[in-house]
C-alpha atoms as a printed R data frame, in Angstrom:
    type eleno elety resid chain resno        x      y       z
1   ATOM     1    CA   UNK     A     1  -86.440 19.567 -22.721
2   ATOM     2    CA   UNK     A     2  -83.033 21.360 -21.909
3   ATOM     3    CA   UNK     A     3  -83.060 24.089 -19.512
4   ATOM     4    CA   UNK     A     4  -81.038 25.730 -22.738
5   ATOM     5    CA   UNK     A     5  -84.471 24.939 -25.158
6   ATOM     6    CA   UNK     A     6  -86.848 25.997 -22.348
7   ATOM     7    CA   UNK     A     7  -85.077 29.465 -22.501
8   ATOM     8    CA   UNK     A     8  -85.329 29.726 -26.207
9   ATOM     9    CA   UNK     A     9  -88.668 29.127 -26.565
10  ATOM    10    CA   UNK     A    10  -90.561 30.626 -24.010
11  ATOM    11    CA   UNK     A    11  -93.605 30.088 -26.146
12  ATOM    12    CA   UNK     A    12  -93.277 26.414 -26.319
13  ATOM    13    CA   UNK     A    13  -96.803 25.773 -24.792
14  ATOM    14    CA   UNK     A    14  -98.690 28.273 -26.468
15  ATOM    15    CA   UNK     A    15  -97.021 27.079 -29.509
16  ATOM    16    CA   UNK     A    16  -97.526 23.392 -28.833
17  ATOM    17    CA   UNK     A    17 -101.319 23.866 -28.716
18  ATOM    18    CA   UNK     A    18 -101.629 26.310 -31.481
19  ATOM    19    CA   UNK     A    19 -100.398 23.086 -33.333
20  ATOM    20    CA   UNK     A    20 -102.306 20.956 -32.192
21  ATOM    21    CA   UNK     A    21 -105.552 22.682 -32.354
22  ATOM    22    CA   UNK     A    22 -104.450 23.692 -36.080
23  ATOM    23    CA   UNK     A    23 -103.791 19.996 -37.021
24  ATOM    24    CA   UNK     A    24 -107.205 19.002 -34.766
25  ATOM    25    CA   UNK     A    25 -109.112 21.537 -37.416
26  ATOM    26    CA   UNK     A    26 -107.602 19.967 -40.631
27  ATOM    27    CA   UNK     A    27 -105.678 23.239 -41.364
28  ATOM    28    CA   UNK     A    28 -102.437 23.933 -42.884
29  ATOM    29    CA   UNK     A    29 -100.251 26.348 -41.523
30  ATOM    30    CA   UNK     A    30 -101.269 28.388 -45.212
31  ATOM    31    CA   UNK     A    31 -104.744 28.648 -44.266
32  ATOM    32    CA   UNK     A    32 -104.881 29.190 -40.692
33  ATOM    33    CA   UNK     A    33 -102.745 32.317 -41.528
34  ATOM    34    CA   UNK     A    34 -104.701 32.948 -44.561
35  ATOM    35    CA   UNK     A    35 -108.267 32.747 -42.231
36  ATOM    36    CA   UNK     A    36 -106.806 35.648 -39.503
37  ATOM    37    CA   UNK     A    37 -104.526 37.411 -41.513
38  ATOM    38    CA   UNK     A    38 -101.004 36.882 -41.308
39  ATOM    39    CA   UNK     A    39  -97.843 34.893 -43.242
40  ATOM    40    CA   UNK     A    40  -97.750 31.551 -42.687
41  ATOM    41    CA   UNK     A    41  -94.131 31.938 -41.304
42  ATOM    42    CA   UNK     A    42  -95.308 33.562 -38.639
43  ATOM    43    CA   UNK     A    43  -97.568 30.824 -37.973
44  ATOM    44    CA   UNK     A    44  -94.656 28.603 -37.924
45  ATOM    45    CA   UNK     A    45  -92.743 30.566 -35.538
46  ATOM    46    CA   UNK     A    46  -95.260 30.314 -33.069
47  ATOM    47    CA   UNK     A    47  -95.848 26.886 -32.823
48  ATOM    48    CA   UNK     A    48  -92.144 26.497 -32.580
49  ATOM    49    CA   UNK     A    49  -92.631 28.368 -29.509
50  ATOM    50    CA   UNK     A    50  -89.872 31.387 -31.292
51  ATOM    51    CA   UNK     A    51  -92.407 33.470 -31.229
52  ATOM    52    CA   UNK     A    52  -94.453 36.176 -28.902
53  ATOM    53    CA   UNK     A    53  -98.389 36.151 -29.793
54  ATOM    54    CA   UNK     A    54  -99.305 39.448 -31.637
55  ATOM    55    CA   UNK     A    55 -101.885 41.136 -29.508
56  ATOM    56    CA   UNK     A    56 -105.236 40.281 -30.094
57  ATOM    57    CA   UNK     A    57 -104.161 36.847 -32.053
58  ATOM    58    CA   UNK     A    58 -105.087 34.368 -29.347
59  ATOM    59    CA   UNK     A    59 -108.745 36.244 -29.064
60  ATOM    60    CA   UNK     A    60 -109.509 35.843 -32.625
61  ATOM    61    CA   UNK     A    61 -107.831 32.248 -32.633
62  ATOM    62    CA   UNK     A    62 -110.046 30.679 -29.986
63  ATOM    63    CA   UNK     A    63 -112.949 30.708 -31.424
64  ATOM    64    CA   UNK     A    64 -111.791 29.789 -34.881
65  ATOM    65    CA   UNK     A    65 -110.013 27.228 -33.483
66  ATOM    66    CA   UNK     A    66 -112.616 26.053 -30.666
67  ATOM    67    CA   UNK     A    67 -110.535 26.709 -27.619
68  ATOM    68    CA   UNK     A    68 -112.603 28.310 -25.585
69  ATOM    69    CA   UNK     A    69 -109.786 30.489 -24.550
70  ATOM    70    CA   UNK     A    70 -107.094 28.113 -23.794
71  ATOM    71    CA   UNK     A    71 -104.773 30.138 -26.210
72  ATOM    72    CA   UNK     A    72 -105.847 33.435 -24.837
73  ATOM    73    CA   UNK     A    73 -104.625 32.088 -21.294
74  ATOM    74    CA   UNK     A    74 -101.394 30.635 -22.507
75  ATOM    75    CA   UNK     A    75 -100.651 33.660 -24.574
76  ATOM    76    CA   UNK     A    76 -101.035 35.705 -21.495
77  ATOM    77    CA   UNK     A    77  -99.026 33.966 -19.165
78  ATOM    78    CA   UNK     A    78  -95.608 32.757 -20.983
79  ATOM    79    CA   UNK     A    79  -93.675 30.556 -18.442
80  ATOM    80    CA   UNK     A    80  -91.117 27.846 -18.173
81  ATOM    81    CA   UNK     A    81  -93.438 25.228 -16.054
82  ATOM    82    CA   UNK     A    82  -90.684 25.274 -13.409
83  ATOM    83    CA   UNK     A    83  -90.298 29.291 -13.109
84  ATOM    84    CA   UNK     A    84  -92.647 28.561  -9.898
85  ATOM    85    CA   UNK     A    85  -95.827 31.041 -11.051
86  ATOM    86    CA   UNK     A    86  -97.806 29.474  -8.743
87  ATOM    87    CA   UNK     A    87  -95.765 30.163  -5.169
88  ATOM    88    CA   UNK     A    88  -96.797 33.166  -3.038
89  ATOM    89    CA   UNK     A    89  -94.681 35.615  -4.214
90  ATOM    90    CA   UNK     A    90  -96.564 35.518  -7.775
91  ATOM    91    CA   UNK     A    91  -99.552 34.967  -6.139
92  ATOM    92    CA   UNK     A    92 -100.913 39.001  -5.586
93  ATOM    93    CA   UNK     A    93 -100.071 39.539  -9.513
94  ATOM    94    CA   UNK     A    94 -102.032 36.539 -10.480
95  ATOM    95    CA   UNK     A    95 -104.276 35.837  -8.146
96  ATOM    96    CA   UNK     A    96 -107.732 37.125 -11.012
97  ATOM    97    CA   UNK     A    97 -105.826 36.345 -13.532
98  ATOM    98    CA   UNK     A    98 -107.893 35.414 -16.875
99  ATOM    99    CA   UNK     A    99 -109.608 32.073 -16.647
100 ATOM   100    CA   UNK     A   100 -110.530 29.870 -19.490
101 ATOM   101    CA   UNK     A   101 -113.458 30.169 -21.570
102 ATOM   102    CA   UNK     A   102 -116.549 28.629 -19.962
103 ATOM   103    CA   UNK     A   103 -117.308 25.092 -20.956
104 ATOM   104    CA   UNK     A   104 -121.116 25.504 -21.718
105 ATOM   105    CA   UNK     A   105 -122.287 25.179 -25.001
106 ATOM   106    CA   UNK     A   106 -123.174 27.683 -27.161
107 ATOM   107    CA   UNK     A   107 -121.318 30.277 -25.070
108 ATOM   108    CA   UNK     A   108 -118.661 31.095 -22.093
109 ATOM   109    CA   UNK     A   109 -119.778 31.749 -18.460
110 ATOM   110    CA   UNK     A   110 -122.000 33.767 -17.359
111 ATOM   111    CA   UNK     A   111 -121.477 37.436 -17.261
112 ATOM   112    CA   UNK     A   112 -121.587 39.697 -14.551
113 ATOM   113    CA   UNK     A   113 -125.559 39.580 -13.799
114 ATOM   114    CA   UNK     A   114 -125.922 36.819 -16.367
115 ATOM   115    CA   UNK     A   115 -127.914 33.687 -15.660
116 ATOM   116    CA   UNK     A   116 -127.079 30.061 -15.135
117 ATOM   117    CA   UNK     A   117 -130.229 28.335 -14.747
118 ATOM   118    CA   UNK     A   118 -130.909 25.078 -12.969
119 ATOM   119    CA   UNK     A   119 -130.576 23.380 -16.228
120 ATOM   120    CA   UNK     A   120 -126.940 24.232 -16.490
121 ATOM   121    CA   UNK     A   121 -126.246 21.728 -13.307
122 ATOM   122    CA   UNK     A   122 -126.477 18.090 -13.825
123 ATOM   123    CA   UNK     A   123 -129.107 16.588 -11.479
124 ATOM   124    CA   UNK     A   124 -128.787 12.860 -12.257
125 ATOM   125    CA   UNK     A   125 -126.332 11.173 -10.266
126 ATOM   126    CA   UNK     A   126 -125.029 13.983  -8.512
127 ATOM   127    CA   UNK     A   127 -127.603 14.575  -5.637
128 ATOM   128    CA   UNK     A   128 -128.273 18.111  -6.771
129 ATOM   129    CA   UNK     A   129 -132.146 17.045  -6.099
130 ATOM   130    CA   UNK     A   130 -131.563 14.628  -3.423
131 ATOM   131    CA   UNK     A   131 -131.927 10.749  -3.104
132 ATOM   132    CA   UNK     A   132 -129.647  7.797  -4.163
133 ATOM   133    CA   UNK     A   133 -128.470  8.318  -7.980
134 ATOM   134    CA   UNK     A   134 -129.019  6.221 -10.114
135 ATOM   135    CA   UNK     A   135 -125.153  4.886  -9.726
136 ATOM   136    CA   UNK     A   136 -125.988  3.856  -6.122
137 ATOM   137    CA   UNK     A   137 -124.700  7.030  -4.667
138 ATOM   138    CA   UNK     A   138 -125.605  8.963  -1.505
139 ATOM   139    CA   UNK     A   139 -127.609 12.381  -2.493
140 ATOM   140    CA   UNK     A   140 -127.682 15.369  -1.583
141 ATOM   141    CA   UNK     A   141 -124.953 15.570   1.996
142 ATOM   142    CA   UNK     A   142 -126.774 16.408   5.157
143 ATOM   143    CA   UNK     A   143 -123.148 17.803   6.993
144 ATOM   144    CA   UNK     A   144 -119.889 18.751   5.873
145 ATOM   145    CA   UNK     A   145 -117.226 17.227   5.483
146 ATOM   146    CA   UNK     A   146 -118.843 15.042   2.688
147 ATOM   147    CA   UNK     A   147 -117.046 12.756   0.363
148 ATOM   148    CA   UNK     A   148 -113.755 14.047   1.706
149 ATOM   149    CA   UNK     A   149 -114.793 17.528   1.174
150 ATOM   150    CA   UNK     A   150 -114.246 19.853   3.997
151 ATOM   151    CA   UNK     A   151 -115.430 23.396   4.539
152 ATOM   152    CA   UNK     A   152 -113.604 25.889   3.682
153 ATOM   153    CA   UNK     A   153 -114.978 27.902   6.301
154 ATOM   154    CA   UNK     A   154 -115.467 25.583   9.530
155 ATOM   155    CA   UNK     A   155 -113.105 22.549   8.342
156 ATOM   156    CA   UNK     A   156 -114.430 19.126   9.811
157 ATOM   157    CA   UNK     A   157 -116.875 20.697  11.974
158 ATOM   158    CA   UNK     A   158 -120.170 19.418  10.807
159 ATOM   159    CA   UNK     A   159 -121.417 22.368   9.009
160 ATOM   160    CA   UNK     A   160 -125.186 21.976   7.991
161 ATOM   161    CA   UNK     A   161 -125.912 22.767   4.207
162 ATOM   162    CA   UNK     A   162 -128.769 24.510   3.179
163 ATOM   163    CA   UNK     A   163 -131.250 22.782   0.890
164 ATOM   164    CA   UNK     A   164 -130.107 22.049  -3.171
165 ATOM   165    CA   UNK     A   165 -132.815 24.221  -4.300
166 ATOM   166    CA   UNK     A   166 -131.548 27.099  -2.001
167 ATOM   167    CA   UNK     A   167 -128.519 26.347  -3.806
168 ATOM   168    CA   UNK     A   168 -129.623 26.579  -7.131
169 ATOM   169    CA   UNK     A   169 -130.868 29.756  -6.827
170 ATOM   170    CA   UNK     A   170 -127.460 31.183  -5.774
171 ATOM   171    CA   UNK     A   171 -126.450 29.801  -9.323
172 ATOM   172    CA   UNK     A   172 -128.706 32.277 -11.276
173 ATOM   173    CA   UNK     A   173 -126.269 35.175 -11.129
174 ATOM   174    CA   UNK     A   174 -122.983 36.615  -9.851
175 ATOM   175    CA   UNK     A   175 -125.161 38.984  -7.716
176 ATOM   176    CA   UNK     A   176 -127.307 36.238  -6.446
177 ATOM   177    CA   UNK     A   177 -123.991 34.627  -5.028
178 ATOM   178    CA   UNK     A   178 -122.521 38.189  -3.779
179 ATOM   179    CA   UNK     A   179 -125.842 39.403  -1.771
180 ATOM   180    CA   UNK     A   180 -126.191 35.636   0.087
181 ATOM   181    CA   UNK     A   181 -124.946 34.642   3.644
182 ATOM   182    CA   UNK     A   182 -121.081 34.138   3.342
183 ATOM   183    CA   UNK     A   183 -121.425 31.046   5.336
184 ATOM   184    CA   UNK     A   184 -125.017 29.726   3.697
185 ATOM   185    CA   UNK     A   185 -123.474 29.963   0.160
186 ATOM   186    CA   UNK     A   186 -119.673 28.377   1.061
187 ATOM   187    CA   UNK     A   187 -121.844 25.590   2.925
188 ATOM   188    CA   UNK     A   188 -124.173 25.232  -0.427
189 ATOM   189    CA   UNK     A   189 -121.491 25.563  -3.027
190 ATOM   190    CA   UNK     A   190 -119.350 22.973  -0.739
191 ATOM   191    CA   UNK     A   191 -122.362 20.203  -0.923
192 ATOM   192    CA   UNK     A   192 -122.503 20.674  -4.411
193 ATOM   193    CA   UNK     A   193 -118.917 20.019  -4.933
194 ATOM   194    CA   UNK     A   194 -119.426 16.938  -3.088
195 ATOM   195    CA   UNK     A   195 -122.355 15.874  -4.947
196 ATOM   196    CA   UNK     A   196 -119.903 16.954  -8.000
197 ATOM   197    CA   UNK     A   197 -117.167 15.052  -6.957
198 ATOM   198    CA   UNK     A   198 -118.860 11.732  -5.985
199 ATOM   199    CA   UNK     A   199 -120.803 11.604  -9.736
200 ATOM   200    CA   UNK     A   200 -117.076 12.626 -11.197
201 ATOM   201    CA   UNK     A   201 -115.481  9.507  -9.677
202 ATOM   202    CA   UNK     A   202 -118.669  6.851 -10.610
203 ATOM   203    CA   UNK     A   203 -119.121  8.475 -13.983
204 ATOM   204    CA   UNK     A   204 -122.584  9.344 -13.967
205 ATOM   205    CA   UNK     A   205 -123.123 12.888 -15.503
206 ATOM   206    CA   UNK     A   206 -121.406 13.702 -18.654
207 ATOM   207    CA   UNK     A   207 -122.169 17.419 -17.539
208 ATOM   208    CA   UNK     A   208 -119.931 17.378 -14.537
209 ATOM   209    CA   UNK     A   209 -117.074 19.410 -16.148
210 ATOM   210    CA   UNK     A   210 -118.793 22.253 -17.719
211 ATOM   211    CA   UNK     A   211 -120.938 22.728 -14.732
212 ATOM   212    CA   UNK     A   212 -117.551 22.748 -12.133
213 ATOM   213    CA   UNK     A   213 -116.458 24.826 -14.806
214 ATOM   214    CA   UNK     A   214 -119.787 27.615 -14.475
215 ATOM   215    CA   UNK     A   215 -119.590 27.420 -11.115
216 ATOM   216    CA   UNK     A   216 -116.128 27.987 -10.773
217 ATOM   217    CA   UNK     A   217 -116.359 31.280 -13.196
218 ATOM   218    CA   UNK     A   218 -119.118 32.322 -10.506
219 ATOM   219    CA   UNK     A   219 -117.004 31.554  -7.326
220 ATOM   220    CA   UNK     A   220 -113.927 33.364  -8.673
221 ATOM   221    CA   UNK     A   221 -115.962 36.066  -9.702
222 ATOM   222    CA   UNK     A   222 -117.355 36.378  -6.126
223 ATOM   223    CA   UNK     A   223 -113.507 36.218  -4.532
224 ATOM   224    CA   UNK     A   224 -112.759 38.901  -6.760
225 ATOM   225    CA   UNK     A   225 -115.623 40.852  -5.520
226 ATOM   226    CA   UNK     A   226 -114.933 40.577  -2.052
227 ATOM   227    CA   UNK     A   227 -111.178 40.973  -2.797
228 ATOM   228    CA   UNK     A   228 -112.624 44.338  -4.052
229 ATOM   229    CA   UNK     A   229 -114.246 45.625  -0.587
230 ATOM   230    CA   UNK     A   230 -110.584 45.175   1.038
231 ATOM   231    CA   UNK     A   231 -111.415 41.937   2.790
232 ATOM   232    CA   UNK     A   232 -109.457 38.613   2.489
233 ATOM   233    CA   UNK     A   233 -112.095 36.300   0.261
234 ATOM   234    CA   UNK     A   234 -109.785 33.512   2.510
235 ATOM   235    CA   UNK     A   235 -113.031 30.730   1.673
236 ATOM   236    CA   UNK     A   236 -114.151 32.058  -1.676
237 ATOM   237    CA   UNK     A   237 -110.317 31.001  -2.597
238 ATOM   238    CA   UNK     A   238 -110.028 27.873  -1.022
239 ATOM   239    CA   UNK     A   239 -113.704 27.298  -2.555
240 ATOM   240    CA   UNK     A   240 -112.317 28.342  -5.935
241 ATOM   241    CA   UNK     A   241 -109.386 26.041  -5.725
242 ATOM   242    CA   UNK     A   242 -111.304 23.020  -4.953
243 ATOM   243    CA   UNK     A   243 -113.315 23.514  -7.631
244 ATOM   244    CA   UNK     A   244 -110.226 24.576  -9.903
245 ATOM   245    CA   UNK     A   245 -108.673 20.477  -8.864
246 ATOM   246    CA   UNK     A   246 -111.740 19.365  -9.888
247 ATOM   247    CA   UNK     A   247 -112.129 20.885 -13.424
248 ATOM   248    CA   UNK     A   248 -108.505 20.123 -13.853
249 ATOM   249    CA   UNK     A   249 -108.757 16.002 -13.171
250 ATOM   250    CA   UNK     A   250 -112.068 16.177 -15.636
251 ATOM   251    CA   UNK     A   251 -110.112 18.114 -18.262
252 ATOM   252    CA   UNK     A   252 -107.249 15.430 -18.009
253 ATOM   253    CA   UNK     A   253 -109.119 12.597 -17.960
254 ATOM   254    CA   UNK     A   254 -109.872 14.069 -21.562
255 ATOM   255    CA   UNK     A   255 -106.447 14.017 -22.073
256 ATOM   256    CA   UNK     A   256 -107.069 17.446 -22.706
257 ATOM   257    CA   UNK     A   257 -103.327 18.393 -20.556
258 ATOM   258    CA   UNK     A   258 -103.112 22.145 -21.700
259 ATOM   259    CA   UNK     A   259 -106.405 23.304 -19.755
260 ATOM   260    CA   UNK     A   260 -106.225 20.511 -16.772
261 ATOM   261    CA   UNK     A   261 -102.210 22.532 -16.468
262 ATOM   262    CA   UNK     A   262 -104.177 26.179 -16.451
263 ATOM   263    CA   UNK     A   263 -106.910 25.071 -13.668
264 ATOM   264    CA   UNK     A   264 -104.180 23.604 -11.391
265 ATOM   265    CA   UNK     A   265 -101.899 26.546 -11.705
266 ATOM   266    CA   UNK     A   266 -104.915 28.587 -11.069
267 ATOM   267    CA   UNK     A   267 -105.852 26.218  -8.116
268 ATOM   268    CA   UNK     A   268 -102.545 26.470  -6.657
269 ATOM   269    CA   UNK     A   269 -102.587 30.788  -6.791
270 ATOM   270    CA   UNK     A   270 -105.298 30.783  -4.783
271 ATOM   271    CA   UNK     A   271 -104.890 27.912  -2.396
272 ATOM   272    CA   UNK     A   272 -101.658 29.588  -1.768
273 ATOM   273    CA   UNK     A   273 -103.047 32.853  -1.170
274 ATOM   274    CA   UNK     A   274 -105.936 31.332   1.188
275 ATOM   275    CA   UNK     A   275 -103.055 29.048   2.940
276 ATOM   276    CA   UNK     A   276 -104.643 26.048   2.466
277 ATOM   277    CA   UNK     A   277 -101.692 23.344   2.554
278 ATOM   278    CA   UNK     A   278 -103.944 20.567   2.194
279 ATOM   279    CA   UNK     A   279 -104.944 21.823  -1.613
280 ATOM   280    CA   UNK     A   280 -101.370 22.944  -2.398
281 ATOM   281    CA   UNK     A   281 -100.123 19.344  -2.113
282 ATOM   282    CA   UNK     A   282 -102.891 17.679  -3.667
283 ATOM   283    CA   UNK     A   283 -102.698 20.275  -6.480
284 ATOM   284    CA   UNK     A   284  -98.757 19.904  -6.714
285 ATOM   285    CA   UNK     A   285  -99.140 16.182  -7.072
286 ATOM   286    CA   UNK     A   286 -101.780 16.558  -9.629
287 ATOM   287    CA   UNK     A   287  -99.224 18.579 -11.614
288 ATOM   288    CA   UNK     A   288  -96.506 15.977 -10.797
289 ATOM   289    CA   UNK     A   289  -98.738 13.423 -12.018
290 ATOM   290    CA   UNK     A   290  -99.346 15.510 -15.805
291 ATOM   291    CA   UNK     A   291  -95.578 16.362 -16.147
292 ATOM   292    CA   UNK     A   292  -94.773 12.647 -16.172
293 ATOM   293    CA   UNK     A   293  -97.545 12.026 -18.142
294 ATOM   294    CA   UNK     A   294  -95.260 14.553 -20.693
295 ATOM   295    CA   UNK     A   295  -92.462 12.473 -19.942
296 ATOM   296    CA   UNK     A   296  -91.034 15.544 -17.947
297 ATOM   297    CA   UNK     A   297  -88.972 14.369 -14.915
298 ATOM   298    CA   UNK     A   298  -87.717 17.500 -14.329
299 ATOM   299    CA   UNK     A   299  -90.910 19.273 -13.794
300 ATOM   300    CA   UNK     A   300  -92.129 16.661 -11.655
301 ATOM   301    CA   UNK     A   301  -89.380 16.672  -9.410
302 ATOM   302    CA   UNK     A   302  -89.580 20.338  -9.199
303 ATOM   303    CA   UNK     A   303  -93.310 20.191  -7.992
304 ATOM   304    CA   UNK     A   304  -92.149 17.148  -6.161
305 ATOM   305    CA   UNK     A   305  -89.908 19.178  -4.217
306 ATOM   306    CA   UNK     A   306  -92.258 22.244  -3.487
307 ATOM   307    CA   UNK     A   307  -94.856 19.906  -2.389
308 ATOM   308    CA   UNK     A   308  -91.927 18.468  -0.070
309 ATOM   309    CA   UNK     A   309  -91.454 21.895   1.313
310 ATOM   310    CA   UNK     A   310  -95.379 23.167   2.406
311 ATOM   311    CA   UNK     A   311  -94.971 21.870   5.793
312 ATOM   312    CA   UNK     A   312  -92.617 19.726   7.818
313 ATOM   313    CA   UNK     A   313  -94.921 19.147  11.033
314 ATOM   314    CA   UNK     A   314  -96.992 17.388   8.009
315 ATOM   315    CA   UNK     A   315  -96.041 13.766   7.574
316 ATOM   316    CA   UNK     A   316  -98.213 12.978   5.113
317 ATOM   317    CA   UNK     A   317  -97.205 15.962   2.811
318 ATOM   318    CA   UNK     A   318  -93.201 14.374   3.112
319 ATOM   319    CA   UNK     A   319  -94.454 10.662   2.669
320 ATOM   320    CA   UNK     A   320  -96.563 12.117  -0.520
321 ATOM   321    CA   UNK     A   321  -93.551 14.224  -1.473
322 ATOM   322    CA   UNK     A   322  -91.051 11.520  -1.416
323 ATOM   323    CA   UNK     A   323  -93.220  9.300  -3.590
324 ATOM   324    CA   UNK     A   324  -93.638 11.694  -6.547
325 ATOM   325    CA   UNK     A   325  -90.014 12.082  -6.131
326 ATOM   326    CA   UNK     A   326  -89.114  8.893  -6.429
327 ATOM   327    CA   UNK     A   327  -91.540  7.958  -9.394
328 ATOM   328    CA   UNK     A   328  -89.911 11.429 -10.862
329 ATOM   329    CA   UNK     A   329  -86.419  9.890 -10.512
330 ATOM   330    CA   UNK     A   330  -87.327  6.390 -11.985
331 ATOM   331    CA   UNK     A   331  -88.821  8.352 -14.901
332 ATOM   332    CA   UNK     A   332  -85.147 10.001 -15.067
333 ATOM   333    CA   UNK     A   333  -84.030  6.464 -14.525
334 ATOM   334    CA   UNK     A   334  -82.151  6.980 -11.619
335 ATOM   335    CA   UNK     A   335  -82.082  3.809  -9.173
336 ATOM   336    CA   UNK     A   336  -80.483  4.842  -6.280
337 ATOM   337    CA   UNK     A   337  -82.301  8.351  -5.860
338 ATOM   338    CA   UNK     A   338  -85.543  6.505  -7.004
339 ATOM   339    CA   UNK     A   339  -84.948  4.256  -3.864
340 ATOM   340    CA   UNK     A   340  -83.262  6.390  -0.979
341 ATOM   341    CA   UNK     A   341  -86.786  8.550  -1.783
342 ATOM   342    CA   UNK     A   342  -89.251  5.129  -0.941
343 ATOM   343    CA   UNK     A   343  -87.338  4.694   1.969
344 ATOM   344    CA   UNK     A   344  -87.748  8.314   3.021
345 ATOM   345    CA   UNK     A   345  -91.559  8.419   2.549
346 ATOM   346    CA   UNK     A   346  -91.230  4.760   4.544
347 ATOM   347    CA   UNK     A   347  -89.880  6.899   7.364
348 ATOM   348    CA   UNK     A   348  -92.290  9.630   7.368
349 ATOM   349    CA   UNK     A   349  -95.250  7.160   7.122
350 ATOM   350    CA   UNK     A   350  -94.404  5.635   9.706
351 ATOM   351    CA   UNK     A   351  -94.589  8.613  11.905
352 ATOM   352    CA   UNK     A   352  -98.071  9.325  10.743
353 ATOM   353    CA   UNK     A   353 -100.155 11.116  13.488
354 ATOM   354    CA   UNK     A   354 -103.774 12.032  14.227
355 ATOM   355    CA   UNK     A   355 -103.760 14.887  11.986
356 ATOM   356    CA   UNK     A   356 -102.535 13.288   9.466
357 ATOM   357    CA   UNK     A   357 -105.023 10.555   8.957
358 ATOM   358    CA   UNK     A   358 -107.830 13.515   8.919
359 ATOM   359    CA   UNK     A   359 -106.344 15.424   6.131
360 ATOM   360    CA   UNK     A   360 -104.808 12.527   4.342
């Protein structure tokens, strides 16, 4: 899309998904107008993206619609995808910004003081209860860092995590998670986002998503808390935006590319705001990765080029850079740029250090 369209339609993603969720539903544009109460034309002015959402549309759209909020998040946050909402200066405004609708059924995520009980986590296959799974998997982690998941508190130093059923109990409630040891419920939350991760990647528990999901609401909910009492919630965030990257990948794995875009633009806020490089880059190439999924080259060479500008003293970031630049440019179809860029990431691989190869 034009930088000429992108400017007049600054609703293009909210209205892109109202369509599709519309035609998804077997709806005209008649009856979905007819069903909340406005003129079909104005129904057709938003999905061209012409449009602002009326207040209170997206609300009463979700769950007609059954987006769980997706709408309600777009609505609230118009944006060209390159207007950068995701570097530090928009981090403060943004940084508990709504969230998407939680992915359990029957409901969204638990409330303040709500309950998420041990059934809401998928044990099989993730290690939640300990043992091998049943895809030949390592259980529950003993130390941290754990299928290349570090702590956000202590990085690579070993930590110890407590027990899963120590865990589980921070999971019943927000103020379960609030009144626990800072460093006993980063360490728990951590192994279970290992445990998470690993049963993600093998495909063992169809529930991965919505739980990462719950226990994402619950871990931003904490950061916000702490946020509250004038201190820095520096691992809360860096928790929050591991988890975020993880929700994202599920969500696009269902080709569902609205939501995965939300969780790694709320991933990126508050990996940014924590400083954790390591995140930004691996969120900025997931993001590189759905814009040429769209076909967007533009996009991904914007993101391309942010994720080229974290940190110089960081070859990997450059090499990684480079790369999504280049596949950016061959989407563009441009040889030469798509080449001088592998033969830059050639030269900043090769100076790989020590560093490096841990966070790499």
């Amino acid at each position: 899309m034009s930088d000429a369209n992108r400017a007049d339609r600054p609703w293009a993603a909210f209205g892109s998904r109202l369509r599709a969720l519309r035609r998804g539903a077997g709806l005209t544009q008649l009856q979905l107008g007819q069903l909340v109460g406005y003129h079909h034309t104005l129904i057709s002015k938003l999905e061209s993206g012409l449009r602002e959402p009326p207040a209170g549309l997206a609300d009463r759209l979700d769950p007609l619609l059954g987006s769980r909020g997706e709408l309600a998040v777009l609505a609230g946050a118009p944006r060209d995808r390159r207007g950068t909402p995701f570097f530090p200066e928009a981090v403060g405004r943004a940084l508990f910004a709504a969230l998407p609708g939680g992915a359990a059924p029957g409901g969204g995520p638990p409330a303040e003081g709500g309950t998420l009980s041990c059934d809401g986590v998928p044990v099989h296959g993730t290690g939640v209860v300990g043992g091998d799974g049943p895809g030949g998997g390592r259980g529950w982690p003993v130390s941290l860092p754990d299928q290349g998941v570090i702590c956000p508190l202590h990085a690579s130093d070993g930590c110890a995590v407590p027990e899963p059923l120590a865990v589980l109990s921070l999971l019943k409630s927000a103020a379960a998670l609030r009144e626990s040891s800072d460093a006993d419920a980063v360490h728990g939350l951590t192994a279970l986002l290992s445990c998470l991760t690993r049963a993600a990647g093998e495909d063992l528990t169809p529930g991965v998503l919505e739980t990462a999901e719950r226990v994402l609401h619950l871990v931003a909910g904490w950061a916000r808390a702490v946020d509250a009492t004038g201190r820095l919630p520096h691992a809360q965030l860096r928790l929050a935006a591991a988890y975020a990257q993880l929700a994202g990948q599920a969500r696009m794995s269902r080709g569902q590319t609205a939501l995965s875009t939300v969780w790694f633009e709320h991933g990126l806020r508050w990996a940014c705001a924590s400083d954790d490089v390591v995140s930004q880059a691996s969120l900025l190439g997931d993001l590189c990765t759905l814009a040429r999924l769209d076909r967007d080259a533009e996009s991904a060479l914007v993101y391309a080029q942010a994720m080229g500008a974290l940190d110089p003293r960081r070859s990997w970031v450059g090499a990684l850079a480079h790369l999504y630049q280049a596949r950016g440019y061959a989407l563009r179809q441009d040889g030469p740029e798509c080449r001088r860029h592998i033969e830059l990431a050639r030269r900043r691989l090769a100076r790989l250090g020590r560093r490096d190869g841990a966070e790499a």
